[in-house]
PDB file of C-alpha atoms and ligand atoms in Angstrom:
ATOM      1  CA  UNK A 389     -53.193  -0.131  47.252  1.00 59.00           C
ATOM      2  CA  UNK A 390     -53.105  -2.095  43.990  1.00 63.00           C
ATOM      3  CA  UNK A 391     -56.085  -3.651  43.001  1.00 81.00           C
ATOM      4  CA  UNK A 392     -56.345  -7.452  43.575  1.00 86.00           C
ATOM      5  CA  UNK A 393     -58.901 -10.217  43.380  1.00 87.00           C
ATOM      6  CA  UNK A 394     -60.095 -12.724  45.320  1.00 87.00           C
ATOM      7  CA  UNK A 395     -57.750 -15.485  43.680  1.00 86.00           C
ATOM      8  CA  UNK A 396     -54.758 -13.448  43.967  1.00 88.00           C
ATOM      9  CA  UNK A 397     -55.354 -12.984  47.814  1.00 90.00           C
ATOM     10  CA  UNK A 398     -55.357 -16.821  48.418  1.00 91.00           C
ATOM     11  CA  UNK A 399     -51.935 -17.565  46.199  1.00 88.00           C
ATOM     12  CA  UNK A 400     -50.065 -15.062  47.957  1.00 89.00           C
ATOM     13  CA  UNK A 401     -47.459 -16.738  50.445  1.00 89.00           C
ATOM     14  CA  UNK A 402     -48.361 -17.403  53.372  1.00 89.00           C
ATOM     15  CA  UNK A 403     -46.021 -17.496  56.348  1.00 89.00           C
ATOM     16  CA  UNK A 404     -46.235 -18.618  60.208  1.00 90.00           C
ATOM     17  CA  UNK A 405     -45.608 -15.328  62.156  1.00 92.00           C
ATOM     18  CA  UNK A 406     -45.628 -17.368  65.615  1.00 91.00           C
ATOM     19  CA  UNK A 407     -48.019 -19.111  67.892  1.00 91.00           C
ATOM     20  CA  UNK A 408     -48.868 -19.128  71.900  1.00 90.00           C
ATOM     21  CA  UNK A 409     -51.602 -19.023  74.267  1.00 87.00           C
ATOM     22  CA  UNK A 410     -51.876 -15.667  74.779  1.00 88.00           C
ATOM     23  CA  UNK A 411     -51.329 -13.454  71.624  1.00 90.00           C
ATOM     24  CA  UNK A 412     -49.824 -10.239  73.426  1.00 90.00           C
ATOM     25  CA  UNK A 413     -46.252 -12.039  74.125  1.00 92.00           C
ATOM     26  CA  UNK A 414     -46.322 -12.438  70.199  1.00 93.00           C
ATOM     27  CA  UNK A 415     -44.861  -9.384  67.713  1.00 92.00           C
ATOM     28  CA  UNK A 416     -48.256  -8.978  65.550  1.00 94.00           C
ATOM     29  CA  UNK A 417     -48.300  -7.216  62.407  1.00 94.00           C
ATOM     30  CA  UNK A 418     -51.541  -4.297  62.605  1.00 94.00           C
ATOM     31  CA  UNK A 419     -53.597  -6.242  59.940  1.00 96.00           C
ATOM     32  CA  UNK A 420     -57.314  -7.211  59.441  1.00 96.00           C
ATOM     33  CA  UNK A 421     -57.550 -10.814  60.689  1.00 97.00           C
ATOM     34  CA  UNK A 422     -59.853 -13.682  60.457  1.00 97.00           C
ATOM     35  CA  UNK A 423     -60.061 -16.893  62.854  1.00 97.00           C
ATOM     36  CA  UNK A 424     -60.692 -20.163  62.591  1.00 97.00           C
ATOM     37  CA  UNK A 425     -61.904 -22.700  65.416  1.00 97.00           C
ATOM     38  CA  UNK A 426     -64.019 -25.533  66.034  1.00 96.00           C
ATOM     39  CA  UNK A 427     -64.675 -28.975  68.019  1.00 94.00           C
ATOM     40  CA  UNK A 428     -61.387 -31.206  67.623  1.00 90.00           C
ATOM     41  CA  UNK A 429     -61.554 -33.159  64.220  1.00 92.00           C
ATOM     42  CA  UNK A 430     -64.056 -30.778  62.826  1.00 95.00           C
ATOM     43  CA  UNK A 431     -61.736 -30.764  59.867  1.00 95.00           C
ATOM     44  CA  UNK A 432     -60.374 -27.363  60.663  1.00 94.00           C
ATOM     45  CA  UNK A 433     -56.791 -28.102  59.279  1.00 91.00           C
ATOM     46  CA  UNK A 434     -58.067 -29.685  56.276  1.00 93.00           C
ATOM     47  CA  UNK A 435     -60.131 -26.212  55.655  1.00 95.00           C
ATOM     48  CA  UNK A 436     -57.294 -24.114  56.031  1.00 93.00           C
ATOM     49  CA  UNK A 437     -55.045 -26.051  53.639  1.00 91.00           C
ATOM     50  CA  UNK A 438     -57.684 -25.777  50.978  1.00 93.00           C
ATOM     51  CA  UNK A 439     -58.651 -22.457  51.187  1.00 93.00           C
ATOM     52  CA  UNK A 440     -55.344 -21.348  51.105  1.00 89.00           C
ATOM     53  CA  UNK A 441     -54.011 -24.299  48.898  1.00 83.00           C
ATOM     54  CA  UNK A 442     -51.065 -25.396  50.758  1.00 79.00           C
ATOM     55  CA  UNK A 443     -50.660 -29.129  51.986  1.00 75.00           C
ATOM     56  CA  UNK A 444     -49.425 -28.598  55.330  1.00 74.00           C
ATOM     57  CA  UNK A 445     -50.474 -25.283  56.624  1.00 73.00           C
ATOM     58  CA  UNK A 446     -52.225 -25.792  59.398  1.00 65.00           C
ATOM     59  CA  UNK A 447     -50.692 -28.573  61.595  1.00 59.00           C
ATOM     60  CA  UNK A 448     -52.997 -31.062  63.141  1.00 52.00           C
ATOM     61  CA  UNK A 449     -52.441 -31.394  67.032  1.00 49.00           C
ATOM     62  CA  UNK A 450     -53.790 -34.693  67.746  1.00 51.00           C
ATOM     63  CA  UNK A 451     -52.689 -34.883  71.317  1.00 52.00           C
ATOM     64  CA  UNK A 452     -55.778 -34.137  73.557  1.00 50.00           C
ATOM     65  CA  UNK A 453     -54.937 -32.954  76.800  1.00 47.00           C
ATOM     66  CA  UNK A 454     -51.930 -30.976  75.438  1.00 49.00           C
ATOM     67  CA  UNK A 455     -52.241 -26.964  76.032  1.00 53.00           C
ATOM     68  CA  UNK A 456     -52.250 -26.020  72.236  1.00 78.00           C
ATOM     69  CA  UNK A 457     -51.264 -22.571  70.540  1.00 88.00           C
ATOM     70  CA  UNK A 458     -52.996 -19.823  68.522  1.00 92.00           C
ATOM     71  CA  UNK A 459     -50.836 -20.116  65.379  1.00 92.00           C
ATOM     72  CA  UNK A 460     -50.919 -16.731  63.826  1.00 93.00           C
ATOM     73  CA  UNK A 461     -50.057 -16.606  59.567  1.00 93.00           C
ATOM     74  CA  UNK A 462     -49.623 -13.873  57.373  1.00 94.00           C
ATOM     75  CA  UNK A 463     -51.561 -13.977  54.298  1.00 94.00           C
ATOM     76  CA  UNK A 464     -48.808 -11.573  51.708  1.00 93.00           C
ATOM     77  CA  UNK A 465     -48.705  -8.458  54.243  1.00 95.00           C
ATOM     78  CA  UNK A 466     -52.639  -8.132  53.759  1.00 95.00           C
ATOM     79  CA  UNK A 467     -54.141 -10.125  56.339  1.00 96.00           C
ATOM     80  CA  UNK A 468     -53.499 -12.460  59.123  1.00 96.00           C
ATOM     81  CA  UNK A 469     -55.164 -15.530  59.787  1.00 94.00           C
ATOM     82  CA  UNK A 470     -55.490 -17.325  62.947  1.00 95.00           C
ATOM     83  CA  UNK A 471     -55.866 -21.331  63.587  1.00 94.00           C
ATOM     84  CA  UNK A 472     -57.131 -21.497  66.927  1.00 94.00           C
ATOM     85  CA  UNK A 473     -57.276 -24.918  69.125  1.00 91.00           C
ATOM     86  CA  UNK A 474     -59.852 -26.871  68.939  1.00 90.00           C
ATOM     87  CA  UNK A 475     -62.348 -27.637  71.673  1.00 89.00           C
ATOM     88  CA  UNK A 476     -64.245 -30.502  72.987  1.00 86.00           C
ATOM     89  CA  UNK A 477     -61.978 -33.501  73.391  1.00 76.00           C
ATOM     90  CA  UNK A 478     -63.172 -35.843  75.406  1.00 73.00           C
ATOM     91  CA  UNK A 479     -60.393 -36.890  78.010  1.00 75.00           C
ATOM     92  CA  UNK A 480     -59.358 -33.019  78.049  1.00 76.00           C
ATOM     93  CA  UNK A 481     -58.936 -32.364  82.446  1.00 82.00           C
ATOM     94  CA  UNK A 482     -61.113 -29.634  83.720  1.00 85.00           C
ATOM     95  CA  UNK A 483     -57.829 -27.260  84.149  1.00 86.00           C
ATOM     96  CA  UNK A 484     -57.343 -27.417  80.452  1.00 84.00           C
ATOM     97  CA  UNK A 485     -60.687 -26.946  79.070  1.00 85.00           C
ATOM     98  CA  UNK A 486     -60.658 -23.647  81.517  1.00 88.00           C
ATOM     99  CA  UNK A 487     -57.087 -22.919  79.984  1.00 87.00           C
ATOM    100  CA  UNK A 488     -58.773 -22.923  76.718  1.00 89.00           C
ATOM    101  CA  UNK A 489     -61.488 -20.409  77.501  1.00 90.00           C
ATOM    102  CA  UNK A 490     -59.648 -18.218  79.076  1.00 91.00           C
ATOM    103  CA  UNK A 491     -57.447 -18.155  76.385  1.00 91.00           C
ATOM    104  CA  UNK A 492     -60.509 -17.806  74.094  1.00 93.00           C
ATOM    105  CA  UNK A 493     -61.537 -15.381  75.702  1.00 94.00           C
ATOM    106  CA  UNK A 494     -58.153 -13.224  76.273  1.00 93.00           C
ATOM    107  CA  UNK A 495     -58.185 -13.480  71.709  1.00 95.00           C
ATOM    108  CA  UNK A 496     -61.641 -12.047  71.419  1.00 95.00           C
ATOM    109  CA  UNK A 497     -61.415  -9.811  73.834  1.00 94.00           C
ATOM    110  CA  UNK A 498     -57.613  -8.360  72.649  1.00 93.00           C
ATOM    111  CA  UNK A 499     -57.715  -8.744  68.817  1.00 93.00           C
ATOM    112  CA  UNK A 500     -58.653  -5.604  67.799  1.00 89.00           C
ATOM    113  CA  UNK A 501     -58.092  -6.138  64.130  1.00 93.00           C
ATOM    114  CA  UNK A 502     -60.378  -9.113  64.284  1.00 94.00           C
ATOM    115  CA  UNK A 503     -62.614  -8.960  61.347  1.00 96.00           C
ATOM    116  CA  UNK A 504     -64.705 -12.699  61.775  1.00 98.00           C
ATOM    117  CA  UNK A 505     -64.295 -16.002  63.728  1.00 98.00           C
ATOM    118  CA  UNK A 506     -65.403 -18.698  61.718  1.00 98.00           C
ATOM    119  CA  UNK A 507     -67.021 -21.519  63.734  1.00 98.00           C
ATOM    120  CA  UNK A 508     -66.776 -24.768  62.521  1.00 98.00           C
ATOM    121  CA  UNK A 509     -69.348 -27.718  63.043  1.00 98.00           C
ATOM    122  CA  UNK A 510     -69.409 -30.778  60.731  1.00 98.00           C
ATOM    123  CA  UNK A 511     -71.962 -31.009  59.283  1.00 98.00           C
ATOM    124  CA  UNK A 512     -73.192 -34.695  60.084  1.00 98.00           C
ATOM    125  CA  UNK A 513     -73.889 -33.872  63.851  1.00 97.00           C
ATOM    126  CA  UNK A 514     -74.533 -29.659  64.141  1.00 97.00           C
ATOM    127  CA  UNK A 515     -74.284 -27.959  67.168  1.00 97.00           C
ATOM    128  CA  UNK A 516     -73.666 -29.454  70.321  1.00 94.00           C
ATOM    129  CA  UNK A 517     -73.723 -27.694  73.756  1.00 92.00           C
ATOM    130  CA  UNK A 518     -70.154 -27.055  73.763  1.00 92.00           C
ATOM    131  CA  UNK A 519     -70.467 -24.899  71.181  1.00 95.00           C
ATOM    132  CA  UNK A 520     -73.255 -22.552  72.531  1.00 94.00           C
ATOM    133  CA  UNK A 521     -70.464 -22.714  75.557  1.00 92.00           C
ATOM    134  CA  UNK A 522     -68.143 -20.666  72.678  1.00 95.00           C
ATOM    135  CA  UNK A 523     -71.262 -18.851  71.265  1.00 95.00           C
ATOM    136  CA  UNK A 524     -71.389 -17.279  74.439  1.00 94.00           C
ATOM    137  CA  UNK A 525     -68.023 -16.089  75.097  1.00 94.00           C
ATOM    138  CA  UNK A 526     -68.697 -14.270  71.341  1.00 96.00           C
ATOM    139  CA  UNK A 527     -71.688 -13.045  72.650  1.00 93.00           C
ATOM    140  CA  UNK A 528     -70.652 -11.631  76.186  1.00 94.00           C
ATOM    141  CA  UNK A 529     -67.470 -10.341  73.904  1.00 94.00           C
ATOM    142  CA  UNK A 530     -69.392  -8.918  70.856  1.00 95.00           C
ATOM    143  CA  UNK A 531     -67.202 -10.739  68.481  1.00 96.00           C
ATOM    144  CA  UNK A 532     -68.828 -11.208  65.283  1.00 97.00           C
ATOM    145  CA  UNK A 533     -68.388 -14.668  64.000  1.00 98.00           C
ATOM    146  CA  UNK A 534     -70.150 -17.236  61.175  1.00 98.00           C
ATOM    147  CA  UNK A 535     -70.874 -20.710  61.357  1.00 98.00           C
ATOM    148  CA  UNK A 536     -69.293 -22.916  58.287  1.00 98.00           C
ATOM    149  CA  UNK A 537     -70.424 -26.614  57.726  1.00 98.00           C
ATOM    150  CA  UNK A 538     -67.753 -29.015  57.116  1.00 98.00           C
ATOM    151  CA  UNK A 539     -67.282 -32.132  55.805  1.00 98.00           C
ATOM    152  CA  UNK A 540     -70.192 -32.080  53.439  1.00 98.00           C
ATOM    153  CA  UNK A 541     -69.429 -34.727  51.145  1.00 98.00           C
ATOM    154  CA  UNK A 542     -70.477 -37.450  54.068  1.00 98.00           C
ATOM    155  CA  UNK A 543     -74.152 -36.376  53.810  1.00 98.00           C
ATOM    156  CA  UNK A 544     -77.275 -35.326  51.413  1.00 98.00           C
ATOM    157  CA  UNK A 545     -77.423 -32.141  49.616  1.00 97.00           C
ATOM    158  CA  UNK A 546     -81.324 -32.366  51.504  1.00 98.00           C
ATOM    159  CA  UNK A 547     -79.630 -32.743  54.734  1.00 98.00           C
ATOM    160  CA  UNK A 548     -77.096 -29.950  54.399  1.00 98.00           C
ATOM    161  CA  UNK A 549     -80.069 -27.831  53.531  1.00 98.00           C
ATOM    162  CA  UNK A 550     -81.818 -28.584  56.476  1.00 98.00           C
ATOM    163  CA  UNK A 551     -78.787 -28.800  58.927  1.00 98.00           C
ATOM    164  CA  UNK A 552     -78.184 -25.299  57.352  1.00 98.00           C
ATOM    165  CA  UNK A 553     -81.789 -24.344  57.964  1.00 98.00           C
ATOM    166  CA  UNK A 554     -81.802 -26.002  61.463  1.00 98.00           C
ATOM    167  CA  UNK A 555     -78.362 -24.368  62.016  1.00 98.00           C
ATOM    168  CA  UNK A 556     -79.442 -20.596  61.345  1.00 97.00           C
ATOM    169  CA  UNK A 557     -82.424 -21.020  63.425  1.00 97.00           C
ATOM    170  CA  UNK A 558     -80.391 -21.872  66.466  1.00 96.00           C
ATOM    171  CA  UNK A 559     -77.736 -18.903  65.916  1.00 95.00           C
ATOM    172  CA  UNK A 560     -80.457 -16.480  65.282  1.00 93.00           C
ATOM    173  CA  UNK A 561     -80.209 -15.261  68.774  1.00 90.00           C
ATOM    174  CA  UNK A 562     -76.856 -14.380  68.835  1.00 92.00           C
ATOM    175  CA  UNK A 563     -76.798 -11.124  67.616  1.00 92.00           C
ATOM    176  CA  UNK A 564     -73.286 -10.758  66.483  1.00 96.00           C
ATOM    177  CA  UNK A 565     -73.405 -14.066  64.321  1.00 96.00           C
ATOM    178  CA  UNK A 566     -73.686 -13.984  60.532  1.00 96.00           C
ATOM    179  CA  UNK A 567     -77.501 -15.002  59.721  1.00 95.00           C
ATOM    180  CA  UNK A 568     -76.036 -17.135  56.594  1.00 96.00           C
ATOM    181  CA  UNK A 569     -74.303 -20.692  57.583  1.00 98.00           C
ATOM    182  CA  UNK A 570     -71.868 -21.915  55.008  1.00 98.00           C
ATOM    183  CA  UNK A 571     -71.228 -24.811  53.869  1.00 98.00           C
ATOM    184  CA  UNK A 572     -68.023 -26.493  52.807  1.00 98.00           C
ATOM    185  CA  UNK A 573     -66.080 -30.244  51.814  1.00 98.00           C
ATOM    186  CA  UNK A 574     -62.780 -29.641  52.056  1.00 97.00           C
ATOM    187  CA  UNK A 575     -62.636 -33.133  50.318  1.00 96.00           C
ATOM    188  CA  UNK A 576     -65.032 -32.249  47.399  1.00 97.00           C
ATOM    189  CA  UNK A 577     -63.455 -28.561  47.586  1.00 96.00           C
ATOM    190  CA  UNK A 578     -67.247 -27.185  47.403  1.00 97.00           C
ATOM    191  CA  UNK A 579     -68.168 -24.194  48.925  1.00 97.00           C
ATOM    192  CA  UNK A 580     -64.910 -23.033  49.408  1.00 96.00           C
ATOM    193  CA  UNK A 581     -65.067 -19.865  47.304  1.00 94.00           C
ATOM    194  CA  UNK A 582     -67.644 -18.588  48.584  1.00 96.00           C
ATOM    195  CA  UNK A 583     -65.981 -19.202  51.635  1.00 97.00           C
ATOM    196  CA  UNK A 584     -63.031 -16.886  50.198  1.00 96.00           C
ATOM    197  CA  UNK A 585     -65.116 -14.379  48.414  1.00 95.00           C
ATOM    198  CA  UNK A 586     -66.563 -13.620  51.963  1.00 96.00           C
ATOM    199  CA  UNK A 587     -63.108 -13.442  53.763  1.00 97.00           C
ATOM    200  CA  UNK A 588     -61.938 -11.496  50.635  1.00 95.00           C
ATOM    201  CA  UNK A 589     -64.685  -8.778  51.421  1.00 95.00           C
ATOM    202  CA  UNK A 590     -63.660  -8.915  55.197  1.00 96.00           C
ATOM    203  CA  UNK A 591     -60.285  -8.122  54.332  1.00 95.00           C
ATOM    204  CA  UNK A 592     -61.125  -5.527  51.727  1.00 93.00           C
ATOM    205  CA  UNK A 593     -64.619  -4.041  52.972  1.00 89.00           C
ATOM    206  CA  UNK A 594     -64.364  -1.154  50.380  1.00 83.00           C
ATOM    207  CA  UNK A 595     -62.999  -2.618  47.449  1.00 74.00           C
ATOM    208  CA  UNK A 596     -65.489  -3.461  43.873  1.00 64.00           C
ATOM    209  CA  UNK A 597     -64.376  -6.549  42.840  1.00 59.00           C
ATOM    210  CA  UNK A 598     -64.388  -6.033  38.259  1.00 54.00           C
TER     211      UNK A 598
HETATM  212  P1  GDP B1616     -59.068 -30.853  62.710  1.00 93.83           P
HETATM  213  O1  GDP B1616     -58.735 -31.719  63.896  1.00 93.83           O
HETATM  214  O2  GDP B1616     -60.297 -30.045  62.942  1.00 93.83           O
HETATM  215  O3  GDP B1616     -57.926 -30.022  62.216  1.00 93.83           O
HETATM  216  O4  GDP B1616     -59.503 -31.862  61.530  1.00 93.83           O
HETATM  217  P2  GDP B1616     -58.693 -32.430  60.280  1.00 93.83           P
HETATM  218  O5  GDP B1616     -58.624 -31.452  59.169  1.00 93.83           O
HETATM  219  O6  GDP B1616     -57.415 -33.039  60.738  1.00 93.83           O
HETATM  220  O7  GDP B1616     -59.712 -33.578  59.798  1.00 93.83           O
HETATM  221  C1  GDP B1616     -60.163 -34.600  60.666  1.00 93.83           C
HETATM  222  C2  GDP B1616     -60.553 -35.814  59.816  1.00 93.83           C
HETATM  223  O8  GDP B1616     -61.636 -35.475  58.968  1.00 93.83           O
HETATM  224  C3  GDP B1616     -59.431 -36.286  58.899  1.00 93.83           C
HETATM  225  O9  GDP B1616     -59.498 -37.688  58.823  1.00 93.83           O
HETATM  226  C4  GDP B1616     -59.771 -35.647  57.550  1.00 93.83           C
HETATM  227  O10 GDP B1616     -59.297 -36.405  56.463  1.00 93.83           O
HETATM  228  C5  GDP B1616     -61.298 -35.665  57.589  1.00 93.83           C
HETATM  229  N1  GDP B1616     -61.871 -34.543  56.810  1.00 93.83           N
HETATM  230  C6  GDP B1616     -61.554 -33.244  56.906  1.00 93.83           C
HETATM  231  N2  GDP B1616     -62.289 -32.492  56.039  1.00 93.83           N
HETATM  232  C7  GDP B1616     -63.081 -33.373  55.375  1.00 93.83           C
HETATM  233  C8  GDP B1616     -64.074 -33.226  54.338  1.00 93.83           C
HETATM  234  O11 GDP B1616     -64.378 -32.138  53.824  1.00 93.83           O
HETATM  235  N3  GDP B1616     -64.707 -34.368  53.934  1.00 93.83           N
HETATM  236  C9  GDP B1616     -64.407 -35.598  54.444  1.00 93.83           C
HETATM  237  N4  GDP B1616     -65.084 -36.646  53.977  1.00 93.83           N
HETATM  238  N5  GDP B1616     -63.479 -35.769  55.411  1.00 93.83           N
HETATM  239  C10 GDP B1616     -62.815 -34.674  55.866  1.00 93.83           C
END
């Protein structure tokens, strides 16, 4: 393959291959993939538009209680990327928060070209026990995945520090998640290449950037 760097990866066109519950009814291009997820409102769709500068990407669902899909894109025949539903709504019925990790849980557990889930927490509040829920479906499923910090702007450069500190202390046990937490504004567009120099390396694990 051509060489190609980091910015060329993210202006390449981007195209929704399908979406579903359960990946397997879907035609899949064999491609390294990375995954997104996180609570509901996280500011998950608002990541994905700016890493991949597009407006309207991602598509918000904002109907709790609604089964939602694993949208699937393909990033210029090179990699796919994966939106996956959010969790932790708070009228969600019982049935559908099992629907959801059971789906979860059929994607880690199928994917083989998965190459990281990113796991999403804003920043202001960190983990909450629902995620440690999700940590442990990873864990059971040895999916290697890396927590990202959103929404940065609406706090202290001291806090995200510590809430980064705080966050990699918690994670630390999980043995297949990334020791380093990230830390994003989607608003502020900080962080957000080093956000896509590290999916750029996940994609391409052998290639020297010049
Ligand atoms: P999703 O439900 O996880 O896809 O979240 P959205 O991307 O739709 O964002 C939820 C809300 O948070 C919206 O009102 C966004 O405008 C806001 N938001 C998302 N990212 C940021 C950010 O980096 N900074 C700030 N201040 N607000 C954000």
């Amino acid at each position: 393959m051509k060489s190609i760097t980091p910015r060329q990866l993210f202006v390449k066109s981007c195209d929704f291959v399908g979406g579903s519950g359960d990946p397997s009814v879907l035609k899949l291009p064999d491609l390294p993939e990375i995954a997104f997820v996180g609570r509901s409102n996280v500011g998950k769709s608002s990541l994905i538009n700016a890493l991949f500068n597009r407006k309207n990407l991602a598509r918000t669902s904002r109907t709790p209680g609604r089964t939602q899909e694993i949208n699937f894109f393909n990033l210029g025949g090179l990699a796919l990327f994966v939106d996956l539903p959010g969790y932790g709504f708070a009228s969600v019925p019982i049935k559908l928060k099992h629907a959801w990790q059971k789906d979860m849980t059929t994607y880690v557990t199928t994917r083989r070209g998965m190459r990281m889930l990113f796991v999403l927490v804003d920043a202001r509040h960190g983990l909450k026990p629902i995620d440690f829920d999700l940590f442990n479906i990873l864990h059971a499923s040895a999916t290697p995945f890396q927590v990202v910090l959103t929404k940065t702007d609406k706090i202290s450069s001291d806090e995200v520090e510590s809430r980064q500190l705080e966050t990699q202390k918690s994670v630390e046990d999980h043995f297949t998640c990334a020791p380093e937490v990230l830390a994003v504004s989607a608003v502020k567009k900080t962080g957000l290449s080093a956000l896509q120099m590290r999916i750029f390396h996940l994609v391409f694990p052998d290639l020297m950037i010049k």
